[in-house]
Amino acid sequence: DSADFDSETDSVCPFCGVGCQISVKVKDGKVKYVEGINGPANEGRLCVKGRFGFDYTHHPHRLTKPMIRRDDAPAKGLNVDPGDLSTHFREASWDEALDFAAGGMSKLAQAHGGKAVAGFGSAKCTNEEAYLFQKMIRQGFGHNNVDHCTRLCHASSVTALIENVGSGAVTATFNEIENADVAIVIGANPVENHPVAATYFKQFTKRGGKLIVMDPRGVGLRRFASHMLQFRPGADVSMLNAIMHVIVEEELYDKQYIETYTENWEAEKEHLKAFSPEEMSGICGIAPDVLRDVARTFAGAKSAMIFWGMGISQHIHGTDNSRCLISLALMTGQIGRPGSGLHPLRGQNNVQGASDAGLVPMFLPDYQSVMDDGIRKSFTDVWGSEDFSAEKGLTVTEIVDDIHAGNTKAMYILGENPAMSDPDVDHAREAFAKLEHLVVQDIFLTETANYADVLLPASTLFEKSGTVSNTNRQVQMVRQAVPPPCDAREDWWIEVELAKRLGLGWTYTDPSEIFAEMTVNMRSFDNITWDRLKTEAVTYPSLSPTDPGQSVVFGDGFPRPDGRAKFTPASVIPPDEVPDAEFPMIMTTGRQLEHWHTGSMTRRAKVLDAVEPEANASLHPKTLRAMGVEPGEMIELTTRRGSITIMARADRAVSEDMVFVPFAYVEAAANILTNPAIDPYGKIPEFKFAAVRVEKA
Ligand code: SF4
């Protein structure tokens, strides 16, 4: 009842890329209750995280004072008690902490050149905060060594989309499934990772839609699937090429669409000849008749969509995986009409917006190349600053290697936790310990913050205002429901204060001013104004000041030369390391319904932590029996990078030669085990495949 609360504020859920709109109910200065409201992506629905995962915002571990590492602190490592920072840090005023943070970065940049300082920004911050972050590195240090967690989730998907359809965002919102009759969901587990989107997928099957689920794990949507293809891990390209081979062989493709809207078809057609279902079945583990049936079902659809997740993107062949999905949609003409399209399901609540805002090493806002002199000038004209490097910057994992090489000496890390999320994470932790100056801006003492020289206490999404963009390209307003605790501040304010001390002359006093600057060089924001967003969510592109935005794009061609999308053939590449006698099983990683990414928020949310309190790894019951392990007992997982001890859980959805490990648990950090080998195009690590040995602990 409204009378039970002091205030009710409309905002957006802080967790996943679905971007559910919420009403935040506050009593006595604290968030007491969250409920779903009628946003375009959720129509009142919420999942357990959005509904019950809010109380981390008032957790006693919140960073509430700026802090500077003590001169007599022990050596840097994962050794700080998040409940008592005083052994390693001392409180400081904002002025002292900001001077120290900016001064340390300036000093190293002056001594060694701007490239001594690199930045990781955050997909958990607003569009305005992401924009300011990339601007600070480019304007302040003159280069592009700035990245964020998109590198670890959909960088390969974005690379393939930009290459082949000319834009990195989805071509259709997930709500378009209402107009589809066939949909593929591949390498994604929306029931746990995009739960509200999954409700639309389930409704689609209830009204007769055919759902084709493809995943090495028997993910939750299988109960609703017309076809469940549990293919061998890493065999995506062989399976998808076999399906496309059938479409070519049986001439099920859309000739007119291909002729009008695409290029390189003949090369693709020729390439696919070598991938018959009979040949590929041995690689992907799916029977030829099933591959043929899926090909006919998809090609026979009036309107079909393809959804994918990190099972597609997090491979050394992640870009090739996405190229195959794009080719499948192009050859069947399934882009640009209601109920058709390509949709990589984005992870973090604002990973779309942060990528759009230029928080990546190769692109300025709106995916405009840093290598183009005219584009850089259009930004430096607005910024009133000097030109900066035309060289693509280093990515998240490359920056870690650059620290080890002794070149990057300082970092500014905002709301990102690479000491948990990077592959081969011990290698990353060693790098952060080596940094001469590490500025961490966050809400908790994350694992990364353990290595900080200065801690800047930031704000949760409940404590700030700004805009975020979800997986559907819907730009929505986040509104402050409670003030940040004690001396914590909104992230944009901290960025501005740092920039002032770096001599950049920033004068923003409100996020609306930052948004207005973004619209100057971002055509995706045409017709979208701060005032409009106060009253409505707008899907970009919006064609007029009253257009709510385009749910489906590219109905009349693509933003590429001659308006044509491109087929890029993909060949089968084996995983970087394959199981052998020493490491005979396959490990894959991911999320669980209750825990979000590195767990810093959800493990501090009472309800969510009560449901999933302990690190666990899932194996098939037969595998556990063969090892003499009961569910609930401890096992040891070892890869070429290291070992963890973790509780075994029985799960028939995992095939007998696999183990699934969520990456939210610091006490059994999955990324100690993962393989840092990267996709050569999207530079995304191979989180989804490592050779592992499993033993009773
Ligand atoms: Fe939040 Fe995603 Fe759940 Fe919606 S589906 S409530 S955005 S976590």
XYZ file of C-alpha atoms and ligand atoms in Angstrom:
705
model
C 0.000 0.000 0.000
C 1.364 3.451 -0.954
C 0.612 4.730 2.539
C 3.226 2.308 3.887
C 6.053 4.147 2.096
C 7.548 7.622 2.199
C 8.214 7.662 -1.551
C 7.783 5.601 -4.717
C 10.191 6.206 -7.598
C 10.059 4.725 -11.095
C 13.396 3.394 -12.291
C 15.053 0.407 -14.009
C 16.253 -2.903 -12.548
C 20.016 -2.880 -11.878
C 20.746 -6.418 -13.023
C 20.259 -7.803 -16.526
C 19.947 -6.388 -20.023
C 16.192 -7.016 -20.200
C 15.779 -3.630 -18.522
C 12.611 -4.198 -16.516
C 11.034 -1.021 -15.212
C 10.484 -0.951 -11.470
C 8.827 1.108 -8.785
C 11.186 1.577 -5.832
C 9.349 1.983 -2.512
C 11.249 3.766 0.226
C 10.576 4.050 3.948
C 12.843 5.771 6.492
C 15.514 6.395 3.858
C 15.754 2.724 2.821
C 14.513 0.733 -0.156
C 11.879 -1.576 1.340
C 10.122 -3.044 -1.652
C 10.434 -3.221 -5.432
C 7.669 -4.085 -7.860
C 7.448 -4.300 -11.638
C 5.723 -1.553 -13.585
C 4.591 -1.306 -17.172
C 7.877 -0.844 -19.054
C 8.182 -1.812 -22.724
C 10.367 -4.821 -21.930
C 8.576 -6.237 -18.911
C 4.907 -5.109 -18.816
C 4.894 -5.350 -15.029
C 6.887 -8.567 -14.717
C 10.043 -9.084 -12.651
C 12.275 -12.040 -11.866
C 13.566 -12.997 -8.442
C 16.642 -10.757 -8.751
C 14.683 -7.653 -9.665
C 11.992 -8.358 -7.093
C 14.099 -9.435 -4.091
C 17.685 -8.440 -4.896
C 17.620 -4.783 -3.808
C 18.897 -4.836 -0.200
C 22.579 -4.960 -1.163
C 22.166 -1.208 -1.450
C 22.002 -0.915 2.368
C 24.562 -3.631 3.179
C 27.056 -2.765 5.946
C 29.929 -3.508 3.538
C 29.078 -0.438 1.427
C 32.024 1.868 0.809
C 30.880 5.114 2.376
C 34.098 7.130 2.750
C 36.941 7.864 0.334
C 39.949 5.818 1.435
C 43.669 5.815 0.689
C 45.954 2.806 1.122
C 47.957 3.127 4.320
C 51.718 3.531 4.049
C 52.125 0.560 6.392
C 49.524 -1.660 4.649
C 50.465 -5.298 4.009
C 51.496 -6.261 0.466
C 48.664 -6.080 -2.083
C 46.621 -9.237 -2.462
C 43.182 -10.668 -1.772
C 43.682 -9.985 1.898
C 41.342 -7.187 2.994
C 38.360 -7.932 5.256
C 35.406 -6.177 3.568
C 33.940 -5.535 7.023
C 37.105 -3.808 8.322
C 39.191 -1.911 5.814
C 41.269 -0.126 8.450
C 44.106 -2.673 8.299
C 44.874 -1.561 4.732
C 43.197 1.806 4.167
C 42.696 5.089 5.986
C 39.774 7.459 5.585
C 40.342 10.596 3.575
C 38.330 13.662 2.636
C 36.974 13.804 -0.918
C 39.461 16.545 -1.774
C 42.419 14.535 -0.543
C 41.266 11.305 -2.211
C 40.499 12.972 -5.549
C 43.806 14.881 -5.533
C 45.622 11.643 -4.729
C 43.746 9.660 -7.409
C 44.190 12.226 -10.187
C 47.689 13.231 -9.067
C 48.952 9.627 -9.217
C 47.609 9.148 -12.734
C 48.984 12.513 -13.952
C 52.413 11.867 -12.489
C 52.789 8.497 -14.236
C 51.407 9.892 -17.520
C 53.909 12.759 -17.399
C 56.807 10.447 -16.633
C 55.996 7.648 -19.096
C 53.430 9.052 -21.561
C 49.628 8.862 -21.489
C 49.585 5.138 -22.242
C 50.887 4.469 -18.741
C 47.257 4.984 -17.633
C 44.412 2.706 -18.782
C 40.736 2.519 -17.847
C 37.994 -0.055 -17.318
C 34.546 1.522 -17.175
C 31.281 -0.131 -16.288
C 28.164 -1.541 -17.913
C 26.487 -1.078 -14.522
C 26.691 2.709 -14.767
C 24.484 5.038 -16.780
C 25.017 6.074 -20.391
C 26.250 9.454 -19.191
C 28.795 7.893 -16.838
C 30.052 5.518 -19.540
C 30.405 8.431 -21.961
C 32.370 10.493 -19.442
C 34.669 7.576 -18.680
C 35.777 7.025 -22.274
C 36.056 10.774 -22.765
C 38.364 11.066 -19.761
C 40.803 8.423 -21.058
C 40.775 9.819 -24.615
C 40.841 13.490 -23.757
C 42.967 13.205 -20.635
C 45.553 10.628 -21.684
C 45.375 10.829 -25.489
C 44.717 7.174 -26.341
C 42.056 4.470 -26.552
C 43.119 1.953 -23.905
C 39.647 1.940 -22.401
C 37.245 -0.971 -22.300
C 34.528 -2.615 -20.232
C 32.910 -5.983 -19.676
C 31.377 -6.223 -23.149
C 34.803 -7.655 -24.017
C 33.951 -10.611 -21.830
C 30.392 -11.118 -23.049
C 29.282 -10.083 -26.547
C 32.330 -8.436 -28.181
C 32.462 -11.172 -30.816
C 28.733 -10.833 -31.577
C 29.114 -7.069 -32.002
C 32.155 -7.570 -34.261
C 30.231 -9.951 -36.532
C 27.130 -7.747 -36.584
C 29.081 -4.597 -37.483
C 31.020 -6.504 -40.136
C 28.002 -8.095 -41.795
C 24.916 -5.966 -41.138
C 26.632 -2.658 -40.335
C 25.338 -2.202 -36.776
C 26.215 -3.786 -33.446
C 22.766 -3.710 -31.853
C 19.845 -6.110 -32.189
C 17.831 -5.908 -35.403
C 14.603 -6.628 -33.518
C 13.443 -6.381 -29.909
C 12.797 -9.664 -28.120
C 9.128 -8.701 -27.877
C 8.950 -9.238 -31.661
C 8.765 -12.959 -30.904
C 5.048 -12.249 -30.553
C 4.975 -11.911 -34.347
C 7.218 -14.900 -35.127
C 6.258 -18.482 -35.876
C 9.748 -19.993 -35.422
C 12.584 -18.956 -33.093
C 16.054 -20.311 -32.430
C 17.598 -19.802 -28.990
C 21.232 -20.902 -29.086
C 23.985 -20.756 -26.477
C 21.703 -18.949 -24.058
C 19.808 -19.847 -20.912
C 17.182 -17.096 -20.683
C 15.192 -18.875 -17.972
C 18.057 -18.072 -15.582
C 19.850 -15.157 -17.235
C 17.066 -13.150 -18.908
C 14.077 -14.512 -16.998
C 11.503 -11.924 -18.012
C 12.465 -12.253 -21.690
C 12.028 -16.016 -21.210
C 8.384 -15.473 -20.229
C 7.748 -14.051 -23.720
C 9.494 -17.059 -25.266
C 7.278 -19.432 -23.286
C 4.125 -17.550 -24.311
C 5.253 -17.788 -27.921
C 5.273 -21.611 -27.690
C 1.866 -21.623 -25.979
C 0.319 -20.009 -29.019
C 1.946 -22.546 -31.319
C 5.334 -20.995 -32.099
C 8.124 -23.481 -32.762
C 11.089 -22.995 -30.448
C 14.390 -24.547 -31.520
C 16.772 -24.680 -28.551
C 20.441 -25.435 -29.201
C 22.892 -25.728 -26.326
C 25.472 -28.174 -24.967
C 23.512 -27.991 -21.691
C 19.876 -28.978 -21.515
C 18.848 -25.446 -20.503
C 15.481 -24.587 -18.921
C 13.710 -23.673 -22.177
C 14.015 -27.264 -23.420
C 10.649 -28.066 -21.830
C 9.056 -25.639 -24.268
C 11.089 -26.605 -27.332
C 9.879 -28.258 -30.512
C 13.532 -29.239 -31.133
C 16.276 -29.569 -28.497
C 19.750 -29.902 -30.009
C 22.216 -30.686 -27.210
C 25.298 -30.414 -29.386
C 28.924 -31.008 -28.442
C 30.578 -28.004 -26.759
C 32.438 -25.823 -29.243
C 30.837 -27.489 -32.298
C 28.532 -24.578 -33.159
C 29.989 -23.797 -36.590
C 29.781 -27.404 -37.806
C 26.131 -27.651 -36.712
C 25.068 -24.293 -38.135
C 26.917 -24.826 -41.404
C 25.234 -28.233 -41.772
C 21.819 -26.615 -41.302
C 22.687 -23.972 -43.915
C 24.054 -26.695 -46.217
C 20.581 -28.268 -46.255
C 18.948 -24.918 -46.992
C 21.269 -24.515 -49.991
C 20.992 -28.137 -51.145
C 17.192 -28.101 -51.039
C 17.018 -24.534 -52.381
C 15.030 -23.349 -49.396
C 16.726 -19.948 -49.400
C 15.066 -16.650 -50.284
C 16.506 -15.815 -53.731
C 14.861 -12.441 -54.032
C 15.992 -11.256 -50.611
C 19.546 -12.449 -51.228
C 19.697 -10.673 -54.609
C 18.229 -7.434 -53.285
C 19.887 -7.060 -49.905
C 23.091 -9.094 -49.664
C 26.574 -9.639 -51.074
C 29.037 -12.542 -51.171
C 26.282 -15.160 -51.505
C 28.082 -17.233 -54.137
C 31.139 -17.604 -51.879
C 28.950 -18.636 -48.940
C 27.042 -21.139 -51.073
C 30.250 -22.661 -52.377
C 31.754 -22.807 -48.881
C 28.731 -24.615 -47.433
C 29.047 -27.526 -49.888
C 31.654 -29.153 -47.617
C 29.349 -29.258 -44.568
C 26.791 -31.982 -45.192
C 24.793 -33.082 -42.117
C 26.245 -36.569 -42.549
C 29.819 -35.212 -42.340
C 29.099 -32.710 -39.572
C 27.041 -35.040 -37.401
C 30.224 -36.732 -36.189
C 31.586 -33.358 -35.024
C 28.507 -31.754 -33.501
C 26.814 -34.917 -32.227
C 23.417 -34.148 -33.773
C 21.793 -36.698 -36.078
C 21.626 -35.732 -39.780
C 17.832 -36.074 -39.922
C 17.466 -33.657 -36.987
C 19.742 -31.119 -38.721
C 17.649 -31.474 -41.884
C 14.396 -31.071 -39.986
C 15.664 -27.915 -38.237
C 16.805 -26.477 -41.592
C 13.382 -27.092 -43.148
C 11.527 -25.748 -40.117
C 13.546 -22.531 -39.974
C 13.568 -21.946 -43.731
C 9.842 -22.683 -43.919
C 8.919 -20.064 -41.336
C 6.909 -17.003 -42.309
C 8.764 -15.011 -39.655
C 11.679 -16.284 -37.619
C 14.044 -14.866 -35.026
C 17.441 -15.932 -33.727
C 18.454 -15.258 -30.111
C 21.877 -16.025 -28.749
C 23.936 -15.652 -25.620
C 27.433 -16.190 -24.385
C 27.437 -19.847 -25.350
C 27.896 -18.449 -28.854
C 30.141 -15.497 -28.112
C 32.639 -16.781 -25.508
C 34.756 -18.960 -27.792
C 37.907 -18.407 -29.783
C 35.542 -18.855 -32.740
C 32.847 -16.604 -31.207
C 32.855 -14.204 -34.174
C 32.522 -17.157 -36.576
C 29.582 -18.476 -34.543
C 27.776 -15.159 -34.927
C 28.698 -14.957 -38.619
C 26.886 -18.279 -39.107
C 23.750 -17.022 -37.337
C 23.770 -13.844 -39.421
C 24.185 -15.885 -42.623
C 21.304 -18.156 -41.632
C 19.011 -15.154 -41.133
C 20.173 -13.503 -44.369
C 19.762 -16.531 -46.625
C 16.215 -17.048 -45.392
C 15.340 -13.337 -45.563
C 14.563 -13.259 -41.848
C 15.629 -9.694 -41.058
C 13.664 -6.468 -41.249
C 10.085 -7.680 -40.970
C 7.870 -7.976 -37.866
C 8.702 -11.219 -36.074
C 12.073 -11.635 -37.753
C 15.580 -10.652 -36.743
C 18.841 -11.158 -34.936
C 19.018 -10.656 -31.190
C 22.141 -11.242 -29.077
C 20.699 -11.176 -25.549
C 22.833 -8.581 -23.761
C 24.033 -9.331 -20.235
C 24.482 -6.317 -17.948
C 21.671 -3.814 -17.530
C 23.590 -1.166 -19.488
C 26.102 -3.097 -21.577
C 24.269 -1.946 -24.709
C 24.379 1.675 -23.575
C 27.996 1.575 -22.400
C 29.054 0.092 -25.763
C 26.961 2.675 -27.638
C 28.623 5.398 -25.532
C 32.081 4.437 -26.822
C 33.401 2.566 -23.803
C 35.436 0.310 -26.094
C 38.978 0.625 -27.452
C 38.159 0.713 -31.162
C 35.094 2.921 -31.304
C 33.942 6.338 -30.240
C 30.227 6.691 -29.388
C 27.857 5.036 -31.873
C 30.601 2.649 -33.072
C 32.424 5.414 -34.965
C 35.982 4.381 -35.678
C 38.785 5.978 -33.685
C 40.932 5.543 -36.815
C 38.903 8.097 -38.818
C 40.414 11.607 -38.593
C 37.099 13.344 -39.342
C 35.248 11.393 -36.677
C 37.865 12.119 -34.023
C 37.703 15.796 -34.973
C 33.908 15.834 -34.593
C 34.428 14.764 -30.983
C 37.432 16.933 -30.116
C 35.548 19.941 -31.545
C 32.750 19.302 -29.030
C 35.208 18.539 -26.239
C 37.345 21.583 -27.038
C 40.463 19.465 -26.854
C 43.503 18.225 -28.759
C 43.411 15.262 -31.131
C 44.104 11.850 -29.604
C 45.536 8.588 -30.897
C 44.152 7.116 -34.126
C 45.301 3.687 -33.016
C 42.762 1.160 -31.708
C 43.301 0.729 -27.985
C 43.976 -2.316 -25.876
C 41.143 -4.536 -24.658
C 40.485 -5.737 -21.093
C 42.726 -8.792 -21.295
C 45.364 -6.994 -23.394
C 45.642 -4.271 -20.749
C 46.354 -6.977 -18.155
C 49.159 -8.310 -20.354
C 50.398 -4.748 -20.863
C 50.681 -4.331 -17.081
C 52.785 -7.490 -16.926
C 54.915 -6.084 -19.759
C 55.555 -2.989 -17.608
C 53.857 -0.462 -19.915
C 50.537 0.191 -18.195
C 51.452 1.479 -14.739
C 48.203 2.985 -13.503
C 44.522 2.174 -13.898
C 41.188 3.767 -13.201
C 38.586 1.018 -12.683
C 34.972 1.995 -12.219
C 32.335 -0.617 -11.267
C 34.192 -3.479 -12.893
C 35.656 -6.492 -11.102
C 38.326 -8.003 -13.368
C 40.026 -9.694 -10.390
C 37.031 -12.060 -10.516
C 35.806 -11.827 -14.100
C 38.984 -12.072 -16.190
C 40.011 -15.467 -17.548
C 43.000 -17.082 -15.820
C 42.233 -14.677 -13.028
C 45.381 -15.329 -10.983
C 47.330 -13.819 -13.902
C 45.066 -10.733 -13.750
C 45.379 -10.455 -9.955
C 49.186 -10.561 -10.216
C 48.961 -7.717 -12.729
C 46.815 -5.523 -10.450
C 49.271 -6.115 -7.602
C 52.037 -4.774 -9.862
C 50.305 -1.486 -10.708
C 51.981 1.584 -9.282
C 48.658 3.389 -8.941
C 45.178 1.836 -8.961
C 42.072 3.987 -8.556
C 38.926 1.936 -7.857
C 35.482 3.512 -7.798
C 32.825 1.097 -6.577
C 30.058 0.406 -4.096
C 31.827 -2.480 -2.299
C 35.356 -3.602 -1.651
C 35.332 -5.922 -4.658
C 38.134 -8.407 -5.228
C 39.648 -5.817 -7.590
C 39.370 -3.107 -4.939
C 41.617 -5.241 -2.699
C 44.474 -4.045 -4.922
C 43.506 -0.353 -4.931
C 45.662 2.559 -3.836
C 42.598 4.743 -3.492
C 38.912 3.834 -3.093
C 36.212 6.218 -4.283
C 32.802 5.306 -2.771
C 30.181 5.261 -5.520
C 26.427 4.785 -5.834
C 24.002 1.997 -6.710
C 21.426 2.415 -9.446
C 18.850 3.225 -6.732
C 20.946 6.241 -5.737
C 21.511 8.005 -9.040
C 19.791 9.528 -12.046
C 20.595 9.070 -15.695
C 19.710 6.906 -18.674
C 20.363 3.253 -19.556
C 19.812 1.267 -22.776
C 18.641 -2.334 -22.664
C 19.097 -5.295 -24.990
C 16.114 -4.030 -27.025
C 17.775 -0.633 -27.785
C 15.246 0.950 -25.405
C 16.620 4.049 -23.694
C 15.074 4.440 -20.250
C 15.474 6.806 -17.339
C 16.930 5.772 -14.009
C 15.841 7.958 -11.097
C 17.347 8.459 -7.680
C 15.141 6.805 -5.034
C 17.489 7.218 -2.061
C 20.636 9.322 -1.621
C 24.027 7.567 -1.617
C 25.001 6.631 1.959
C 27.248 8.884 4.022
C 30.035 10.295 1.784
C 29.376 8.048 -1.253
C 28.603 9.998 -4.430
C 26.993 9.517 -7.841
C 29.564 8.158 -10.265
C 29.254 11.004 -12.777
C 30.049 13.504 -10.009
C 33.219 11.611 -9.083
C 34.275 11.462 -12.754
C 33.767 15.201 -13.150
C 35.783 15.977 -10.022
C 38.628 13.731 -11.200
C 38.587 15.332 -14.647
C 38.814 18.801 -13.126
C 41.963 17.689 -11.309
C 43.345 16.263 -14.559
C 42.962 19.756 -16.005
C 40.168 18.849 -18.443
C 37.943 21.756 -17.486
C 34.700 19.805 -17.222
C 31.792 21.826 -15.863
C 28.823 19.420 -15.916
C 26.489 19.922 -12.992
C 23.743 17.466 -13.987
C 23.483 14.236 -16.054
C 21.095 16.005 -18.450
C 24.008 18.212 -19.616
C 26.101 15.113 -20.360
C 23.209 13.518 -22.247
C 22.794 16.684 -24.319
C 26.492 16.536 -25.288
C 26.138 12.868 -26.273
C 23.312 13.654 -28.684
C 25.593 15.973 -30.729
C 27.620 13.114 -32.224
C 25.324 10.125 -31.672
C 22.803 9.729 -34.477
C 21.216 6.803 -32.588
C 19.905 9.427 -30.134
C 18.264 11.551 -32.836
C 14.816 12.635 -31.658
C 15.555 11.376 -28.134
C 15.734 14.122 -25.556
C 16.134 14.173 -21.787
C 12.666 15.697 -21.460
C 11.121 12.935 -23.565
C 12.808 10.254 -21.466
C 11.276 11.738 -18.338
C 7.894 10.482 -19.498
C 8.583 7.579 -21.872
C 11.108 4.945 -22.867
C 12.283 5.422 -26.451
C 13.637 2.682 -28.681
C 16.380 3.889 -30.986
C 16.238 4.646 -33.842
C 13.347 7.027 -33.280
C 12.281 8.630 -36.558
C 10.527 11.689 -35.152
C 10.030 13.475 -31.830
C 6.821 11.485 -31.360
C 7.991 8.093 -32.704
C 8.377 5.653 -29.780
C 11.117 4.018 -31.861
C 11.650 1.186 -34.284
C 11.242 -2.294 -32.857
C 12.510 -3.795 -36.135
C 15.232 -2.264 -38.304
C 16.769 -2.872 -41.741
C 13.521 -3.525 -43.612
C 14.872 -1.551 -46.549
C 18.565 -2.332 -46.539
C 21.552 -2.119 -44.244
C 23.946 0.628 -43.088
C 26.701 -0.868 -45.280
C 28.046 -0.094 -48.763
C 25.174 -0.255 -51.292
C 22.820 -1.019 -48.406
C 23.776 -4.692 -48.599
C 24.479 -7.086 -45.746
C 27.327 -9.527 -46.211
C 27.761 -13.286 -45.968
C 31.042 -14.173 -44.266
C 31.744 -17.914 -44.513
C 33.009 -19.615 -41.349
C 35.152 -22.721 -41.053
C 35.365 -25.232 -38.219
C 38.060 -24.314 -35.693
C 38.628 -26.647 -32.730
C 38.622 -25.214 -29.182
C 41.967 -23.806 -28.055
C 42.581 -26.745 -25.714
C 40.916 -30.122 -26.096
C 40.491 -32.772 -23.391
C 43.372 -35.232 -23.036
C 44.480 -37.923 -20.593
C 45.532 -35.372 -17.978
C 42.463 -33.110 -18.303
C 39.776 -35.431 -19.697
C 36.569 -33.422 -19.181
C 35.161 -30.126 -20.481
C 34.461 -27.190 -18.183
C 32.053 -24.430 -19.056
C 31.088 -21.400 -16.954
C 28.053 -19.159 -16.620
C 25.522 -17.622 -14.270
C 22.748 -18.870 -12.018
C 19.296 -17.380 -11.607
C 20.020 -15.937 -8.153
C 23.547 -14.628 -8.590
C 24.693 -11.827 -10.751
C 28.127 -12.006 -12.387
C 30.921 -11.788 -9.780
C 28.410 -11.862 -6.921
C 29.367 -8.529 -5.336
C 25.715 -7.407 -5.255
C 23.593 -10.568 -5.124
C 25.701 -12.335 -2.512
C 24.915 -9.322 -0.324
C 21.176 -9.572 -1.029
C 19.605 -11.634 1.770
C 16.939 -13.543 -0.145
C 19.182 -14.388 -3.096
C 22.076 -15.465 -0.898
C 19.749 -17.611 1.202
C 18.587 -19.476 -1.909
C 22.111 -20.021 -3.311
C 24.577 -19.613 -0.439
C 27.399 -21.864 -1.563
C 29.741 -22.323 -4.520
C 28.655 -25.317 -6.571
C 29.530 -27.127 -9.775
C 27.031 -29.195 -11.756
C 27.828 -32.633 -13.171
C 25.706 -35.439 -14.567
C 24.626 -37.921 -11.850
C 26.303 -40.775 -13.766
C 29.607 -38.890 -13.754
C 29.363 -38.349 -10.008
C 28.479 -42.013 -9.420
C 31.463 -43.161 -11.464
C 33.683 -40.974 -9.264
C 32.071 -42.220 -6.053
C 30.906 -38.712 -5.189
C 27.524 -37.933 -3.622
C 25.827 -34.616 -4.469
C 26.815 -32.140 -1.739
C 30.323 -33.539 -1.359
C 33.391 -31.541 -2.310
C 35.307 -32.054 -5.528
C 38.504 -30.566 -6.890
C 38.576 -29.096 -10.388
C 41.969 -28.588 -12.025
C 42.933 -27.034 -15.354
C 46.254 -25.919 -16.774
C 45.753 -22.606 -14.910
C 44.949 -23.806 -11.374
C 42.583 -25.653 -9.019
C 39.455 -24.932 -7.003
C 37.536 -26.991 -4.440
C 33.780 -26.783 -4.809
C 30.562 -28.577 -3.848
C 29.261 -31.086 -6.390
C 25.672 -30.818 -7.574
C 23.884 -33.447 -9.685
C 22.258 -32.111 -12.848
C 20.998 -34.266 -15.713
C 21.053 -31.227 -18.011
C 24.858 -31.359 -18.075
C 26.290 -34.003 -20.384
C 28.437 -36.765 -18.896
C 31.769 -35.319 -20.037
C 31.067 -31.774 -18.795
C 31.142 -29.712 -15.637
C 29.325 -26.388 -15.311
C 30.740 -23.805 -12.877
C 29.038 -20.470 -12.031
C 31.524 -17.605 -11.766
C 29.944 -15.703 -8.846
C 31.829 -17.347 -5.979
C 35.167 -15.928 -4.816
C 35.858 -18.913 -2.568
C 35.851 -21.175 -5.638
C 36.471 -18.706 -8.432
C 35.682 -20.352 -11.767
C 37.990 -17.961 -13.562
C 41.048 -19.381 -11.821
C 40.418 -22.249 -14.253
C 39.306 -20.574 -17.487
C 41.363 -20.313 -20.643
C 42.539 -16.789 -21.605
C 42.899 -17.673 -25.323
C 40.958 -15.077 -27.321
C 38.920 -14.851 -30.492
C 41.149 -13.019 -33.022
C 38.364 -10.654 -34.154
C 36.205 -9.868 -31.099
C 39.124 -10.497 -28.679
C 36.770 -12.343 -26.341
C 38.210 -15.115 -24.137
C 37.168 -18.761 -24.402
C 35.193 -18.928 -21.130
C 32.961 -21.656 -22.485
C 35.555 -24.372 -23.006
C 38.473 -25.556 -20.894
C 39.933 -29.034 -20.462
C 39.516 -29.993 -16.810
C 40.282 -32.829 -14.385
C 37.620 -33.578 -11.762
C 38.573 -35.456 -8.584
C 37.021 -36.195 -5.223
C 38.398 -33.620 -2.772
Fe 15.955 -7.436 -13.542
Fe 16.590 -8.874 -15.694
Fe 15.115 -9.933 -13.772
Fe 14.103 -8.029 -15.331
S 14.710 -10.076 -15.978
S 13.879 -8.182 -13.110
S 15.922 -6.742 -15.677
S 17.245 -9.258 -13.599
